[in-house]
Short mmCIF file of C-alpha atoms and ligand atoms in Angstrom, two decimals:
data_model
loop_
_atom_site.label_atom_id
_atom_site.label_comp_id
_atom_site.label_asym_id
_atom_site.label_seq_id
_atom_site.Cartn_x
_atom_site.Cartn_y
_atom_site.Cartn_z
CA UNK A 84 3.21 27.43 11.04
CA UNK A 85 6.52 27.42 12.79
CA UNK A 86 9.56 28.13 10.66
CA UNK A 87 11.33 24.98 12.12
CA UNK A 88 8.35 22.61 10.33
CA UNK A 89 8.31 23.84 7.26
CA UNK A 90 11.69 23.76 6.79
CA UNK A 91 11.51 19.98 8.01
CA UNK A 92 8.85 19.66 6.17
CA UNK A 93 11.20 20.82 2.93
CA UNK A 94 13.26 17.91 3.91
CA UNK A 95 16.11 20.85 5.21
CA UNK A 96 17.20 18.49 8.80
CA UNK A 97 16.09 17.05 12.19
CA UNK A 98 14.69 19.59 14.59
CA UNK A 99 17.80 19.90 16.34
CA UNK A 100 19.45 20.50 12.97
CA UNK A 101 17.34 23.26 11.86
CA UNK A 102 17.71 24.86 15.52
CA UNK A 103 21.78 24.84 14.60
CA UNK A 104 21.18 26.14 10.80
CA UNK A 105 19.04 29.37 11.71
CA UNK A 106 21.40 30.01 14.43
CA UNK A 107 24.01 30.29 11.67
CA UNK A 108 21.90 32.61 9.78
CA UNK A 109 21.07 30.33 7.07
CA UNK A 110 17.58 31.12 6.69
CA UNK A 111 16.15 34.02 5.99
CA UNK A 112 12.27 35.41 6.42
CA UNK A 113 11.82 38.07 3.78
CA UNK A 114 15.39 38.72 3.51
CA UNK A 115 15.81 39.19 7.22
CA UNK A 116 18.01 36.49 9.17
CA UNK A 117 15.81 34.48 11.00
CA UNK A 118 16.27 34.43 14.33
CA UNK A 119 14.59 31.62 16.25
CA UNK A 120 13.51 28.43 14.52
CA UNK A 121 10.40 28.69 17.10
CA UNK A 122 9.37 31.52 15.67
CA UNK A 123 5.80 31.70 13.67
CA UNK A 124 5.90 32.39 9.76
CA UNK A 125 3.18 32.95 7.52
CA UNK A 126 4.34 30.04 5.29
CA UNK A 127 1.29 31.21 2.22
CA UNK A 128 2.67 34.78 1.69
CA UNK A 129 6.22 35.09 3.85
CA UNK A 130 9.17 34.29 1.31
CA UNK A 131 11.50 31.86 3.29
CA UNK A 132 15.09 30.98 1.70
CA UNK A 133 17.48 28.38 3.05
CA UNK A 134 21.04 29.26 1.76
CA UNK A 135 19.29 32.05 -0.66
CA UNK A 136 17.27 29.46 -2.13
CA UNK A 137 13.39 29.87 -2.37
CA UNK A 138 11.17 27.67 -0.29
CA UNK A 139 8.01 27.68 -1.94
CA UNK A 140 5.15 26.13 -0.07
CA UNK A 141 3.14 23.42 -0.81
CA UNK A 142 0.37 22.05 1.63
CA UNK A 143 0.13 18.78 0.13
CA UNK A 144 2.51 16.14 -1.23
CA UNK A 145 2.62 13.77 -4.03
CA UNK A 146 4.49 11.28 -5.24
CA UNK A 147 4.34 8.33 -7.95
CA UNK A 148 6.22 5.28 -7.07
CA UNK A 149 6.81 2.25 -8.90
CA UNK A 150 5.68 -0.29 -6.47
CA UNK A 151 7.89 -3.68 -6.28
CA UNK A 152 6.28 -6.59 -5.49
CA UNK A 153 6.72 -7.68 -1.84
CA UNK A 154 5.68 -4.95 -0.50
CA UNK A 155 1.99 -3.99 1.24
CA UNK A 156 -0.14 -1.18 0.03
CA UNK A 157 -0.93 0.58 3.60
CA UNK A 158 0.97 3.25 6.06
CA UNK A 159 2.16 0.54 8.55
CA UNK A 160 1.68 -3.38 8.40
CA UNK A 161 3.16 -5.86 11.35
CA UNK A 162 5.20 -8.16 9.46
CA UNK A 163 5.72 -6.92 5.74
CA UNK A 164 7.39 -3.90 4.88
CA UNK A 165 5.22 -1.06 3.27
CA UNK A 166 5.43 1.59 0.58
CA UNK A 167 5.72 4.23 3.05
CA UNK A 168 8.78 2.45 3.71
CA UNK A 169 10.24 2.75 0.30
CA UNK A 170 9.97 6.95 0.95
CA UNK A 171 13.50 7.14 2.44
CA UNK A 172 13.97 10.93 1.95
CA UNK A 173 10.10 11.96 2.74
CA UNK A 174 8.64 12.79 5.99
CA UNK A 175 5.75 10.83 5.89
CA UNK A 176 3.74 12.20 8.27
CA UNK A 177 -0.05 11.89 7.19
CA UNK A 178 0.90 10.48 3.33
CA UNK A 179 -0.96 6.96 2.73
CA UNK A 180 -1.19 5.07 -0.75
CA UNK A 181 -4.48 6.05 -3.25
CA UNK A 182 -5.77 2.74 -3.46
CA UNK A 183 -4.01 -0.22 -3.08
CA UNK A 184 -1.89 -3.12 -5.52
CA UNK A 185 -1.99 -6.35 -4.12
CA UNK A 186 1.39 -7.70 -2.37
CA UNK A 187 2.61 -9.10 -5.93
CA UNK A 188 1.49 -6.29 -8.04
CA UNK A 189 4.35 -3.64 -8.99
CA UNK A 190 3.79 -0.24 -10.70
CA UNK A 191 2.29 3.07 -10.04
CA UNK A 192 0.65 4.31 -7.12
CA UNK A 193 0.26 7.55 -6.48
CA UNK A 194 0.86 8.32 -2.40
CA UNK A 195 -0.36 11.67 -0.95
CA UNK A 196 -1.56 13.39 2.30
CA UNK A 197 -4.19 14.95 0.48
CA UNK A 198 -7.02 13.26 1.48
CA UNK A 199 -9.79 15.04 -0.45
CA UNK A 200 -8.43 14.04 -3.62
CA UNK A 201 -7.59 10.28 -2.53
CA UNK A 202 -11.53 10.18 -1.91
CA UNK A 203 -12.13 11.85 -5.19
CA UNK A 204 -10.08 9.21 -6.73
CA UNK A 205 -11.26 6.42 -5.60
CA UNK A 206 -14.96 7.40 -5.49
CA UNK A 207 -16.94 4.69 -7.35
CA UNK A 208 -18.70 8.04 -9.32
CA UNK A 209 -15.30 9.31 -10.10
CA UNK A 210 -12.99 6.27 -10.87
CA UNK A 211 -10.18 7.24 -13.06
CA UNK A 212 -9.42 4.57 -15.48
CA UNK A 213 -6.35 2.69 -14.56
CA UNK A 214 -4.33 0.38 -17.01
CA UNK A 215 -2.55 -2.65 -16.12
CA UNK A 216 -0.04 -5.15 -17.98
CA UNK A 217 -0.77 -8.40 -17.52
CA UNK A 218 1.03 -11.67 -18.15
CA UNK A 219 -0.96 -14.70 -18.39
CA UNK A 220 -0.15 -18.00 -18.09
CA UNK A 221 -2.26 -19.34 -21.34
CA UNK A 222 -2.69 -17.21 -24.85
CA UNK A 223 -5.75 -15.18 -24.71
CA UNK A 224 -8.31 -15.39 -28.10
CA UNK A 225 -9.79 -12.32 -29.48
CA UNK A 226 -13.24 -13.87 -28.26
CA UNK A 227 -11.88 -13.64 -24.58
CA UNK A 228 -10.78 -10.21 -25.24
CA UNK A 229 -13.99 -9.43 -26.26
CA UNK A 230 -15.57 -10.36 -23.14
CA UNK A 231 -13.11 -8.80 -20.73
CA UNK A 232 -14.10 -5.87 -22.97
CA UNK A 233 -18.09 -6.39 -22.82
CA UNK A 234 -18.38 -6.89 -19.11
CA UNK A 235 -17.83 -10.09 -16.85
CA UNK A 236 -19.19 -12.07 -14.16
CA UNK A 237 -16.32 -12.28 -11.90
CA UNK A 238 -18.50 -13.64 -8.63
CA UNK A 239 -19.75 -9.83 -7.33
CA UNK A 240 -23.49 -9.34 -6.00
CA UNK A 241 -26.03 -7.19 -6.81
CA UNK A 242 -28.33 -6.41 -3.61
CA UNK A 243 -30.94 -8.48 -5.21
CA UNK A 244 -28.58 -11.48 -5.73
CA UNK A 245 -28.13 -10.95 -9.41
CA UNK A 246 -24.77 -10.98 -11.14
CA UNK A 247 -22.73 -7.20 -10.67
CA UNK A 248 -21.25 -7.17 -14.44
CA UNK A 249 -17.90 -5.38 -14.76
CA UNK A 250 -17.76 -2.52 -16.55
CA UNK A 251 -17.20 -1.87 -19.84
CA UNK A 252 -13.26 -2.43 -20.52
CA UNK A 253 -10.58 -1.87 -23.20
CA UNK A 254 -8.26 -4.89 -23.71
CA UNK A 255 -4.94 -4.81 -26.23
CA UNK A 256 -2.64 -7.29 -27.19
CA UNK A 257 0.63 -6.36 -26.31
CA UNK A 258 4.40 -8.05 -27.31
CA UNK A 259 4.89 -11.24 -25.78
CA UNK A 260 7.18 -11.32 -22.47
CA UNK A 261 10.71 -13.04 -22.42
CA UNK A 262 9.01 -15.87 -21.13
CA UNK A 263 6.98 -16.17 -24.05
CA UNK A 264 3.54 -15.26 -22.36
CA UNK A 265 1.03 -13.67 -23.74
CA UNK A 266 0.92 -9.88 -22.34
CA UNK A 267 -2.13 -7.40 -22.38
CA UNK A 268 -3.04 -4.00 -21.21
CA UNK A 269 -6.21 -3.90 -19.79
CA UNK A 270 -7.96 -0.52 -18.58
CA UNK A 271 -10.61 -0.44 -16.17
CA UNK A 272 -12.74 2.62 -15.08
CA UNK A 273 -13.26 0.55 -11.54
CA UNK A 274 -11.18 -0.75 -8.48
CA UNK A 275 -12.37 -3.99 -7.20
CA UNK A 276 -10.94 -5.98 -4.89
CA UNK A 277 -8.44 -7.63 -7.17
CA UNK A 278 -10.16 -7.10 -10.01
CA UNK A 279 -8.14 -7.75 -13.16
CA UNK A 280 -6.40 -11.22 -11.64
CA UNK A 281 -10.84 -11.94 -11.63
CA UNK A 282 -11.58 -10.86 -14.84
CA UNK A 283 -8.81 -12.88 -16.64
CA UNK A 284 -10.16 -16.14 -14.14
CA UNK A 285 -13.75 -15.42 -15.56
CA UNK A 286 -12.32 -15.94 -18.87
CA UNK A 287 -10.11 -19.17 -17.80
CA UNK A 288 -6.59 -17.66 -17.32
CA UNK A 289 -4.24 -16.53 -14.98
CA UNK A 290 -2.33 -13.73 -14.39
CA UNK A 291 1.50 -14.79 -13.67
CA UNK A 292 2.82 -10.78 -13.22
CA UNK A 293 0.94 -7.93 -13.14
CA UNK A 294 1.95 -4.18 -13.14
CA UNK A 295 0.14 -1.01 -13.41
CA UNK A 296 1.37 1.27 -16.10
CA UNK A 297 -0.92 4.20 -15.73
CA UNK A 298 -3.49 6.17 -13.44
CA UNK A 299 -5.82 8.71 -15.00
CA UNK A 300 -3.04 11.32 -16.35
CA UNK A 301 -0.25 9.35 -14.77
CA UNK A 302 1.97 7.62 -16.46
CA UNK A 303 4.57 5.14 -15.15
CA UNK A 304 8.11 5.86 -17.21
CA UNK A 305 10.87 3.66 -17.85
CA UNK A 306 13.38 5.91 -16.08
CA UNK A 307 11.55 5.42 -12.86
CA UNK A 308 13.46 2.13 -12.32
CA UNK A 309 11.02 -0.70 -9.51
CA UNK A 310 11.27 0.74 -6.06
CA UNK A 311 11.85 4.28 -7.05
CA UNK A 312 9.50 7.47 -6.93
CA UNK A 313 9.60 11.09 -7.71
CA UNK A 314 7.17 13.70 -6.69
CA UNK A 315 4.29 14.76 -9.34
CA UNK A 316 5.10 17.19 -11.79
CA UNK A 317 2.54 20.33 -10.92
CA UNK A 318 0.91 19.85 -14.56
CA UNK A 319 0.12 16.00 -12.93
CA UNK A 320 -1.35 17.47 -9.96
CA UNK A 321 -3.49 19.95 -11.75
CA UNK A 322 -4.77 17.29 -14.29
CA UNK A 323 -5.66 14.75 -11.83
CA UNK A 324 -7.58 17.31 -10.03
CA UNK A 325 -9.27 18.67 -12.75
CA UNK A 326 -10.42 14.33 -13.06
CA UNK A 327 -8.75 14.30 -16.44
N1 URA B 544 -6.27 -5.91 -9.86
C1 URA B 544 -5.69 -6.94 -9.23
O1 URA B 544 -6.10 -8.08 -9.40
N2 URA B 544 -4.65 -6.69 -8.44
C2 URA B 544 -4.13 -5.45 -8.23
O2 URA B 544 -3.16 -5.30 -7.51
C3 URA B 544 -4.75 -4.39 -8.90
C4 URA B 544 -5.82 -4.63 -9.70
#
């Protein structure tokens, strides 16, 4: 890789920036003063430092933001603005969003350019359960729970025509919102096409705000205020590899 990417892609300057920086002799390539910023590293095993601080090399990139709603779940949209967008600081060059919220949906989604695990992720085999807080507009009874829980009709097709159940699902009752609806955090081992807004329909409600708190081993934190994100801690990266 040239030494002028990967120190763009450490977020170090512009091209023309970097150019100006190694000239200076702020970078050095195994303690030598780089010369060029054209010049080839070997960015695995050659130790780069950018004003004597390490540059350690990662080929992929992750991050957890906290979606706002507003906003579309893709790399590029005509009209609306995106969560690539909301990546000021990142160069986004190949990231795209695991999965997708719908437009009024805020919380976590995890946005990488590693592609293998975004298919491992959202793999129908390999779903990772996923747990959303939902507000409805009408209390929920504990018979209703039950069936969110059970498995629902919520209008999907089996090839022979037949109903395609949910999955089994774990529903609980949470504090009521400042509004004075009714919230609960559902987790489902699935991704359907706006699936939880369906399931709470199939039991004759309706979801006024929905947010998703969690993602396999991710968690979405009160310090990471709505519009935020922070890369993934490397314990996040190995669990959600590992599926856990
Ligand atoms: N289910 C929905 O209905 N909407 C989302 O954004 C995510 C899950």
């Amino acid at each position: 890789m040239r030494l002028d990417k990967f120190l763009a892609d450490h977020n170090i300057g512009s091209r023309k920036q970097i150019k100006e920086y190694v000239k200076n002799g702020r970078c050095r390539i195994n303690g030598e003063p780089a010369q060029k910023s054209d010049v080839h590293i070997d960015e695995e095993n050659d130790e780069i430092t950018f004003d004597g601080k390490l540059l350690s090399y990662s080929r992929f990139h992750y991050f957890l933001l906290n979606k706002p709603a507003g906003v579309v779940s893709a790399t590029t949209d005509g009209s609306s603005r995106t969560v690539l967008d909301l990546l000021k600081d990142e160069n986004i060059r190949g990231l795209s969003p695991c999965g997708r919220l719908d437009i009024d949906t805020e919380g976590l989604l995890l946005i990488t350019d590693d592609g293998v695990l975004i298919h491992e992720l959202l793999s129908p085999r390999k779903h990772v359960d996923k747990t959303y807080e939902a507000h409805l507009k009408s209390d929920i009874s504990e018979e209703e729970i039950k069936l969110l829980e059970e498995g629902l009709d919520i209008g999907d097709k089996n090839d022979d025509g037949s109903p395609f159940l949910t999955l089994p699902a774990h529903a609980r009752i949470g504090e009521r919102d400042e509004e004075g609806n009714m919230v609960v955090y559902l987790s489902i081992h699935e991704g359907r096409f706006h699936q939880v807004k369906r399931m709470f329909e199939a039991v004759g409600n309706e979801v006024v705000f929905l947010k998703r708190v969690s993602m396999g081993p991710l968690k979405l934190t009160d310090d990471l205020s709505v519009g935020d994100y922070r890369p993934l801690t490397k314990e996040e990266i190995t669990l959600l590899k590992a599926g856990k």
